[in-house]
CSV table of C-alpha atoms in Angstrom, one decimal:
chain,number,residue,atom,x,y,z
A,799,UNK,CA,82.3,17.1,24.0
A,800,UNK,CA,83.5,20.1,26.4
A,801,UNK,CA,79.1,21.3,26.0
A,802,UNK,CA,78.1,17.3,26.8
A,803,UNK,CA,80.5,17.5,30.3
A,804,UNK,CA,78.8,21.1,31.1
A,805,UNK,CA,75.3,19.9,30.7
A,806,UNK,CA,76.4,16.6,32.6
A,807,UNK,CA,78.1,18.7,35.2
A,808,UNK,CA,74.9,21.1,35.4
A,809,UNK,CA,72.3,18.2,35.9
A,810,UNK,CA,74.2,16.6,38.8
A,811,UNK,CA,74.4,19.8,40.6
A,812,UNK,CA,70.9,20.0,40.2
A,813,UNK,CA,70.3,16.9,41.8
A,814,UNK,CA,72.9,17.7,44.9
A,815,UNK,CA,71.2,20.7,45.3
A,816,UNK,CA,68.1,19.2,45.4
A,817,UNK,CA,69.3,16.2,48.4
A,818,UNK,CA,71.1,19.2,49.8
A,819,UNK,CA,68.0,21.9,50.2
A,820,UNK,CA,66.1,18.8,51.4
A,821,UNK,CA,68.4,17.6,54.1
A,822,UNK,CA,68.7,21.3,55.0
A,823,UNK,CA,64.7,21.1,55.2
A,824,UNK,CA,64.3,18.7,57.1
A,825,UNK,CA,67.0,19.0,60.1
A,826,UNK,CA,65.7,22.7,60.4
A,827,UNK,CA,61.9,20.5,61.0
A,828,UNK,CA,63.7,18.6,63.4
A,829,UNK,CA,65.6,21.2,65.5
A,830,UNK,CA,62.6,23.4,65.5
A,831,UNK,CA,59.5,21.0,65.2
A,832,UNK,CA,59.9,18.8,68.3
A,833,UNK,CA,56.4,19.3,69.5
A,834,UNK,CA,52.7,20.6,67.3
A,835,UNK,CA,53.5,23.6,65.6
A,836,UNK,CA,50.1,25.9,64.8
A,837,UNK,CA,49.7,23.8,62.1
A,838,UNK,CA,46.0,21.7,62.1
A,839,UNK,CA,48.8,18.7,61.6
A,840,UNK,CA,52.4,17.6,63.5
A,841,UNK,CA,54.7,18.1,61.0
A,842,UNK,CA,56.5,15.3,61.7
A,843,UNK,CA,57.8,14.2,57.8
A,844,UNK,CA,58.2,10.6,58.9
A,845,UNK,CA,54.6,9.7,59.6
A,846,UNK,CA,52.5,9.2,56.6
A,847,UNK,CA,50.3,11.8,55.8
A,848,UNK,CA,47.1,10.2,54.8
A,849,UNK,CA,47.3,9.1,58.4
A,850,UNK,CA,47.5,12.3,59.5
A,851,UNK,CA,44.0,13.6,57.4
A,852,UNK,CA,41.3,12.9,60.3
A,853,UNK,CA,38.8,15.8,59.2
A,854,UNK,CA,35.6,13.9,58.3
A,855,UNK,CA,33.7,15.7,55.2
A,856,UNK,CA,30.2,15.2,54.9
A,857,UNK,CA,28.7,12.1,52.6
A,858,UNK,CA,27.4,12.3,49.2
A,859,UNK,CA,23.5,11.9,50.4
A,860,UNK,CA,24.2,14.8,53.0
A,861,UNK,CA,21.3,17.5,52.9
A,862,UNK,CA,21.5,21.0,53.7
A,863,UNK,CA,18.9,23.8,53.5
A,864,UNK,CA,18.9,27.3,51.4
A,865,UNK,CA,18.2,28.8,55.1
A,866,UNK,CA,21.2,27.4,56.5
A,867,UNK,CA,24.5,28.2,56.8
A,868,UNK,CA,27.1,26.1,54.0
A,869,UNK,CA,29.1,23.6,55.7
A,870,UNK,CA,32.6,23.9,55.3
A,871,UNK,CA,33.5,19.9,54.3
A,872,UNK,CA,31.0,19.6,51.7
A,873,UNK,CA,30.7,16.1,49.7
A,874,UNK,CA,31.6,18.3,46.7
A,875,UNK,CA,34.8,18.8,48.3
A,876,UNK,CA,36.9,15.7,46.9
A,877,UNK,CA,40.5,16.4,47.6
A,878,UNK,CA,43.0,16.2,44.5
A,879,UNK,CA,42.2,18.6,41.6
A,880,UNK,CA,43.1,17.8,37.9
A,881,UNK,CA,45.4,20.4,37.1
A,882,UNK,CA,46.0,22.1,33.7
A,883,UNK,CA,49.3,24.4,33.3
A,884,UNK,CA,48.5,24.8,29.7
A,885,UNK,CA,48.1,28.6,28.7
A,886,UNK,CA,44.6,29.8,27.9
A,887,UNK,CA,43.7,33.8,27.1
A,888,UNK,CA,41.0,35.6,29.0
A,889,UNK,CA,38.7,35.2,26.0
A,890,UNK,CA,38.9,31.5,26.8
A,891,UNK,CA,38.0,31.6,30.2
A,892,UNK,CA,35.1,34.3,29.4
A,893,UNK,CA,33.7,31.5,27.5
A,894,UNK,CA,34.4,29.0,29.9
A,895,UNK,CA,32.1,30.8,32.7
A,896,UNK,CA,29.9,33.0,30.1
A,897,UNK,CA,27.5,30.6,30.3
A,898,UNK,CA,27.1,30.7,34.4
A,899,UNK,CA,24.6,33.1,35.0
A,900,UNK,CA,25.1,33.0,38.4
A,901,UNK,CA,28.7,34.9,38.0
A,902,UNK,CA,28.6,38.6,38.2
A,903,UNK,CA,30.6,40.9,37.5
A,904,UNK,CA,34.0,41.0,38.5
A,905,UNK,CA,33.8,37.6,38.8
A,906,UNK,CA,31.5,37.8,41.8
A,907,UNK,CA,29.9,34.8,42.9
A,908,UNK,CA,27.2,33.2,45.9
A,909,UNK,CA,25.5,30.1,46.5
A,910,UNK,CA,21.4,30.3,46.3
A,911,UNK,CA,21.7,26.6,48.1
A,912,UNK,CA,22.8,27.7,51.5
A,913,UNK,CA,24.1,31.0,53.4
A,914,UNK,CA,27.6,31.0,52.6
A,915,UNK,CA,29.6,30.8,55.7
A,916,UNK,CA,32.2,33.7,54.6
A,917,UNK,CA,32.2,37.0,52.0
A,918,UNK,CA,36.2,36.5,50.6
A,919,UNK,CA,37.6,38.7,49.0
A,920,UNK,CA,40.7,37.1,46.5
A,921,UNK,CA,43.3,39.8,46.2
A,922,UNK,CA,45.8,39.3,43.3
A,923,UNK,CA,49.0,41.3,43.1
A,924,UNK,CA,49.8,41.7,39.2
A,925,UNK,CA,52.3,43.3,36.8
A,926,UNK,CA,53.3,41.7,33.7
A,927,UNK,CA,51.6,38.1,34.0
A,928,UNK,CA,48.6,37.7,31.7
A,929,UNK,CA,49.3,34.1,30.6
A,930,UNK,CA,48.9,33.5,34.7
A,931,UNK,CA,46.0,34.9,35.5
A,932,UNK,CA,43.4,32.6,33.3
A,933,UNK,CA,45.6,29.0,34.4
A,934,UNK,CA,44.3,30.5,38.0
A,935,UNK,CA,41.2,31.3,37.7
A,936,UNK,CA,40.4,28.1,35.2
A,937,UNK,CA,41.5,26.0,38.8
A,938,UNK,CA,40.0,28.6,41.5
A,939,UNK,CA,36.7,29.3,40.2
A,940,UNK,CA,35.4,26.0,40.4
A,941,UNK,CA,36.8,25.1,43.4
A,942,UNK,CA,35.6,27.6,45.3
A,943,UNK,CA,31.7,27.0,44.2
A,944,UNK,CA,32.7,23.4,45.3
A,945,UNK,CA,33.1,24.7,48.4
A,946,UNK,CA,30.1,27.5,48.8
A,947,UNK,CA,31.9,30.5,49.3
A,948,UNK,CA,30.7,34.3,48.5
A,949,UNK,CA,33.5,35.7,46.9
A,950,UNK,CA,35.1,38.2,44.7
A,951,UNK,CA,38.4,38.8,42.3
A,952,UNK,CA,40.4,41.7,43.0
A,953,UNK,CA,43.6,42.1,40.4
A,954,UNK,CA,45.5,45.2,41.7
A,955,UNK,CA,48.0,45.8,38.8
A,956,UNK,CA,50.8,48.1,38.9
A,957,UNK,CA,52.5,49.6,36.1
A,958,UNK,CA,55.6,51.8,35.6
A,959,UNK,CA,59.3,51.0,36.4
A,960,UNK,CA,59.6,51.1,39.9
A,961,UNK,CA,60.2,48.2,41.6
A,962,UNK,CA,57.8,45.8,42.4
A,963,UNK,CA,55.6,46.0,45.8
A,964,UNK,CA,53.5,43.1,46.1
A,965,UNK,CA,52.5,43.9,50.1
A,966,UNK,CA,51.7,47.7,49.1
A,967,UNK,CA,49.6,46.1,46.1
A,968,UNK,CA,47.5,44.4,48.7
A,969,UNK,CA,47.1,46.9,51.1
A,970,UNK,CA,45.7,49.2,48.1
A,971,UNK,CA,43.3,45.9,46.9
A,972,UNK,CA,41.9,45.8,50.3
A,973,UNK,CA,41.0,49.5,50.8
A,974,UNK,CA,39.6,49.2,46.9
A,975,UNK,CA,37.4,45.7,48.0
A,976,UNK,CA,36.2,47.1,51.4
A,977,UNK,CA,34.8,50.0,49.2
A,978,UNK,CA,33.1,47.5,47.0
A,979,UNK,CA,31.2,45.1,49.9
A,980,UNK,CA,31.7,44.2,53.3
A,981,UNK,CA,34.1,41.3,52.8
A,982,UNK,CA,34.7,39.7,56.0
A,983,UNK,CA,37.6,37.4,55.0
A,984,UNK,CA,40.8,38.3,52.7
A,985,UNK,CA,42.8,35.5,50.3
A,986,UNK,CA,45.8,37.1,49.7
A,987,UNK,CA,47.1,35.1,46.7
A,988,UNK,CA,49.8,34.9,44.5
A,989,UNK,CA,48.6,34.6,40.4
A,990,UNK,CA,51.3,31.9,39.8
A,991,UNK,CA,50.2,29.5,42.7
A,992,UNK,CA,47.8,26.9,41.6
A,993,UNK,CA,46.3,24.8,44.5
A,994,UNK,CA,45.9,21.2,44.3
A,995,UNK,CA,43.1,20.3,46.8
A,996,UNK,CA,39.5,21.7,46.7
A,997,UNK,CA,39.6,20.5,50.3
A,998,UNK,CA,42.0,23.2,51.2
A,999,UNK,CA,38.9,25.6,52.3
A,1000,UNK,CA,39.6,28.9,51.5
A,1001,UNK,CA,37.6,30.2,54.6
A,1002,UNK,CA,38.8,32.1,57.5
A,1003,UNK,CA,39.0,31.3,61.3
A,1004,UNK,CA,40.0,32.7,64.6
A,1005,UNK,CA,43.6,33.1,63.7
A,1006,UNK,CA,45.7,33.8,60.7
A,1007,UNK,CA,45.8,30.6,58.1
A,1008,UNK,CA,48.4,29.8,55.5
A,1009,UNK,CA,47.4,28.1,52.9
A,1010,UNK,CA,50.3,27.0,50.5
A,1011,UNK,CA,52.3,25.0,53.1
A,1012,UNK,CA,53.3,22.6,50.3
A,1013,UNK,CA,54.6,24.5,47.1
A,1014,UNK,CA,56.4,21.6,44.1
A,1015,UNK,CA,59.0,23.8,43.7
A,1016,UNK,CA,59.7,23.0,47.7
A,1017,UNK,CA,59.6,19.9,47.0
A,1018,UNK,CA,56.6,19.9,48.7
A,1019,UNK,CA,57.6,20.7,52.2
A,1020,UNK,CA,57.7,23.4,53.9
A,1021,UNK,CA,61.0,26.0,53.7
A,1022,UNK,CA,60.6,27.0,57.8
A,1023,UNK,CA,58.4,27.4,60.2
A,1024,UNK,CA,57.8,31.1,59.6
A,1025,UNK,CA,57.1,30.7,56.1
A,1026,UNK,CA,53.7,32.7,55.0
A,1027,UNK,CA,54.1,33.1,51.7
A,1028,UNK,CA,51.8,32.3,48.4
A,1029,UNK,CA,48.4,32.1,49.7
A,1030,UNK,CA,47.5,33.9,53.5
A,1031,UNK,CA,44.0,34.6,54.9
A,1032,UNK,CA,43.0,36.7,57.4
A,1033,UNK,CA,39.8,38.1,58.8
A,1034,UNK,CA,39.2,42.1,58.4
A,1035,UNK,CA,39.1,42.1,61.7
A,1036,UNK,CA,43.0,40.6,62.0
A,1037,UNK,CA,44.1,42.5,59.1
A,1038,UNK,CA,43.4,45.9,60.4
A,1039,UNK,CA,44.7,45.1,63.9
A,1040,UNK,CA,48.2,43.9,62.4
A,1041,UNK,CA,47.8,47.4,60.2
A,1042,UNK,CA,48.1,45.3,57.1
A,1043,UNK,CA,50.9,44.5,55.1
A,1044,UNK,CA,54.6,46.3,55.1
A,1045,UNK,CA,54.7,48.8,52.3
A,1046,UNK,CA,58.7,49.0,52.8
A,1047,UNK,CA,59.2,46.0,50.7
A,1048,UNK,CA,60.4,46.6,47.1
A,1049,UNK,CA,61.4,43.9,44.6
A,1050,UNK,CA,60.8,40.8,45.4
A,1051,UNK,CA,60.3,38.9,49.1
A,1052,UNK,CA,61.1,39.7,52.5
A,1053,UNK,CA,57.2,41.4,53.3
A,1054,UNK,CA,55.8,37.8,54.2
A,1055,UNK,CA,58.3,37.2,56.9
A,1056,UNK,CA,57.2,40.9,58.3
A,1057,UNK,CA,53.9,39.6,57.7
A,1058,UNK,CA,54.1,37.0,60.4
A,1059,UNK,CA,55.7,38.7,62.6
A,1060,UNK,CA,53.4,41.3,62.8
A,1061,UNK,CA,50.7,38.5,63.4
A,1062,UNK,CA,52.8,36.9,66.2
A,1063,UNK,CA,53.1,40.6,68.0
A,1064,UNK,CA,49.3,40.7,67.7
A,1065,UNK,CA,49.1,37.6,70.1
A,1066,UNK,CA,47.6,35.7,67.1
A,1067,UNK,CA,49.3,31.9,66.4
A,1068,UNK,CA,49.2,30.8,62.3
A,1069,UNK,CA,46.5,27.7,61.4
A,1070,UNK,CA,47.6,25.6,58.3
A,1071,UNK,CA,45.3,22.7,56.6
A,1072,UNK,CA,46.3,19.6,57.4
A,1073,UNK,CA,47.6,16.6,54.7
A,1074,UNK,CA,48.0,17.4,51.1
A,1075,UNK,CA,45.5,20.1,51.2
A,1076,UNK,CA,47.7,22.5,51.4
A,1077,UNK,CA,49.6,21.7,48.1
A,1078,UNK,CA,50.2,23.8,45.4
A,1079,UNK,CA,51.7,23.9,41.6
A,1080,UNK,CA,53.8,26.8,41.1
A,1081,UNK,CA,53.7,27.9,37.3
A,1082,UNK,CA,57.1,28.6,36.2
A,1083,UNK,CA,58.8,32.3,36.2
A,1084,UNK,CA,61.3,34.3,36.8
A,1085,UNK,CA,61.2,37.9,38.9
A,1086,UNK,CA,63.5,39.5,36.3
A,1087,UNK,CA,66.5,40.2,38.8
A,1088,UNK,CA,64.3,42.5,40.8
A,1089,UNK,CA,66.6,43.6,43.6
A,1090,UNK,CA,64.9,43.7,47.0
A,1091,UNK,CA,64.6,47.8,48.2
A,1092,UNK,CA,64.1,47.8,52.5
A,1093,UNK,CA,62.7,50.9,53.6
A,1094,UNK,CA,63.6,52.5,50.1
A,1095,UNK,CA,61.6,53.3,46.6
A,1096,UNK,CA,62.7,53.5,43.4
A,1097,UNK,CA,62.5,57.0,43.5
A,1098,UNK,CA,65.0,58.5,45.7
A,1099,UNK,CA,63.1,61.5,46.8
A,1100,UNK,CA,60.7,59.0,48.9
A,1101,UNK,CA,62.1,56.9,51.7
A,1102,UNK,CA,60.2,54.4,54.0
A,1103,UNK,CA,62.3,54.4,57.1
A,1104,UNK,CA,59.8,52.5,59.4
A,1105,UNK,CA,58.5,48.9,57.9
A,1106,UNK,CA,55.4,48.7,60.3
A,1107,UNK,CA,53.6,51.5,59.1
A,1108,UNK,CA,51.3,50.1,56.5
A,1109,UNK,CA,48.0,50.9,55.7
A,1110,UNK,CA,48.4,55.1,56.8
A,1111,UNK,CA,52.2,55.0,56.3
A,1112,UNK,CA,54.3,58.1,57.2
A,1113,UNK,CA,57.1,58.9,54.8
A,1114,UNK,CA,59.8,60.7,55.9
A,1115,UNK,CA,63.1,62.2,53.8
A,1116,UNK,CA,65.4,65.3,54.6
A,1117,UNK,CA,63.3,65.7,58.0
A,1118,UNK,CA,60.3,66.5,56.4
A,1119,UNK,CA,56.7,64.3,55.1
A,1120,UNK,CA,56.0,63.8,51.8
A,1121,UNK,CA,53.9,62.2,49.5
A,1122,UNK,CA,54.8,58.8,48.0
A,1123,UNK,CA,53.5,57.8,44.6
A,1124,UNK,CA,52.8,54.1,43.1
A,1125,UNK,CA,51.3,54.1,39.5
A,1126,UNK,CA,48.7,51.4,39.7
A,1127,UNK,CA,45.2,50.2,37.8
A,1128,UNK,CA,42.0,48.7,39.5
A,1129,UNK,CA,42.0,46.4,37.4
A,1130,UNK,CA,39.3,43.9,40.1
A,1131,UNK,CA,36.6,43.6,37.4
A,1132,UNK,CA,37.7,40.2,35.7
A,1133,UNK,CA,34.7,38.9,34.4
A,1134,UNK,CA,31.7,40.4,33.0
A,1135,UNK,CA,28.6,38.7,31.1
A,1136,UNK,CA,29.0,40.8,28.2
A,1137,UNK,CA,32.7,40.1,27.8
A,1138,UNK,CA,35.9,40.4,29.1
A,1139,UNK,CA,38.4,43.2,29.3
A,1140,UNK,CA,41.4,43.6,32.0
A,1141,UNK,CA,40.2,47.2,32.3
A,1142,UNK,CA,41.1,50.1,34.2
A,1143,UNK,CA,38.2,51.2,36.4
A,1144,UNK,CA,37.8,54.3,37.3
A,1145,UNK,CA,41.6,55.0,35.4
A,1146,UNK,CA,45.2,55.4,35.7
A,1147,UNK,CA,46.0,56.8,39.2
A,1148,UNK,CA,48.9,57.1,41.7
A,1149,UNK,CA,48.2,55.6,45.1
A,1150,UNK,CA,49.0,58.7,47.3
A,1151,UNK,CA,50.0,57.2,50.4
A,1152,UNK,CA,50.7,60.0,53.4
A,1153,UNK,CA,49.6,60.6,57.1
């Protein structure tokens, strides 16, 4: 009886929380929303947003030339995307897209229809989640040949016992891509965020674009306005003039927030897609009480005292600079036509970060 009231009592808690975090949504939208925010879309969360999807994409008899450049609202492009959260192994989705020969290795990919309009470069921060990686790449794939895109997979993997650093991870992925081809155009993207919409085009643009505006586990709204987490774009150009991504931040969140600021400092204003393209499934998991380190790594020899110093960053302790150390694997070459192994190229190595 006493176990029946507790799991009573726990499901109504759920609920009021749920009411609670949404009414706590929505008067911060209303306080701090009053006019167009950089958004493509008012987010005004009592208009209907179907209304609100004015981008025209191109019709189904629409022809476009080999010499041209790909449109970006193709007729392939059809909005809502069946979604599978089943698990499925690596060897499954080797199989899957084996039989494309027009997928290279490390899951490298270009139209021969049209000039694609952008080079991306997907980088993945990844420890620990092989039964996410294939439910992403399953959705992802697909959509972005729906959507004519040159692009790339870069998992950056770290390993050991220190902390987590997902914003160090994709500093260390973009230095390892840049090596690889000149990418014009970065995803930065969570393994455990599944988008929703293939018309959410995973292009850049003149300023900074968020993608996953509208996560499930939100409730489908956004948390605040400065929210830039999940899926980011930028241009290389705009990602080496904010000097990348914090590499203060250990354990889990707080480097997306620094993120936007340091794109707000560089005079630059955040786009988001407009509608429902911007929603995403968020696959279930938990960060394993992974405390949050600021300016401090697990190894307390090496401290990070200054957040915006990224991509060279200095490290300072007892007066004097040192060498930090971050055990990762390049582990960017996902797919391969003679099979598939989440492989260490090149090897084991610590990321030696210094002046």
């Amino acid at each position: 009886m006493m176990q029946a009231q507790g799991i009573l009592i726990r499901d109504n808690m759920r609920t009021i929380g749920a009411q609670v975090y949404e009414q706590v949504v929505r008067s911060a939208y209303a306080k701090r929303n009053s006019s167009v925010n950089d958004s493509d879309y008012p987010l005004d969360l009592n208009h209907s947003e179907t209304f609100l999807q004015t981008t025209t994409f191109l019709p189904e008899d629409f022809t476009y030339f080999a010499n041209h450049t790909c449109p970006e609202r193709l007729p392939s492009m059809k909005g809502p995307i069946a979604i599978n959260m089943s698990e499925i192994g690596m060897d499954a989705i080797h199989e899957l897209f084996s039989k494309d020969p027009t997928i290279k290795l490390g899951g490298h990919w270009k139209p021969s229809d049209c000039i694609p309009r952008w080079k991306v470069a997907i980088l993945i921060p990844f420890r620990n989640r092989h039964e996410h990686l294939p439910v992403l790449l399953r959705h992802l794939i697909p959509m972005l040949q729906r959507q004519r895109l040159q692009f790339a997979f870069y998992v950056v993997e770290q390993v050991g016992t220190q902390p987590f650093n997902r914003a160090m991870l994709f500093n260390v992925g973009f230095q390892e891509a840049m090596k690889d081809l000149d990418w014009d155009c970065l995803i930065f993207h969570d393994v455990d965020h599944i988008p929703e919409s293939d018309r959410n085009y995973y292009g850049c643009g003149q300023m900074p674009r968020h993608f996953a505006t509208k996560l499930d586990k939100y409730m489908y709204l956004l948390p605040y306005t400065e929210f830039f987490g999940g899926v980011s774009g930028l241009t290389v150009e705009q990602f080496r003039k904010i000097n990348g991504f914090p590499n203060a931040f250990w354990g889990w969140g707080g480097e997306d927030d620094d993120l936007w600021n340091r794109v707000q400092n560089a005079g630059y204003s955040v786009s988001r897609p407009e509608g429902d393209a911007g929603k995403y499934k968020s696959i279930p998991h938990h960060h394993r009480g992974e405390v949050q380190f600021l300016g401090r790594s697990a190894g307390e020899s090496c401290f990070r005292l200054r957040a915006e110093l990224s991509l060279a960053p200095r490290v300072v302790a007892n007066g004097r600079t040192q060498e930090c150390h971050m055990e990762i694997q390049d582990s960017f070459r996902i797919l391969t036509q003679n099979g598939y192994s989440l492989a260490i190229v090149g090897g084991s190595a610590d990321v030696q970060q210094r002046v």
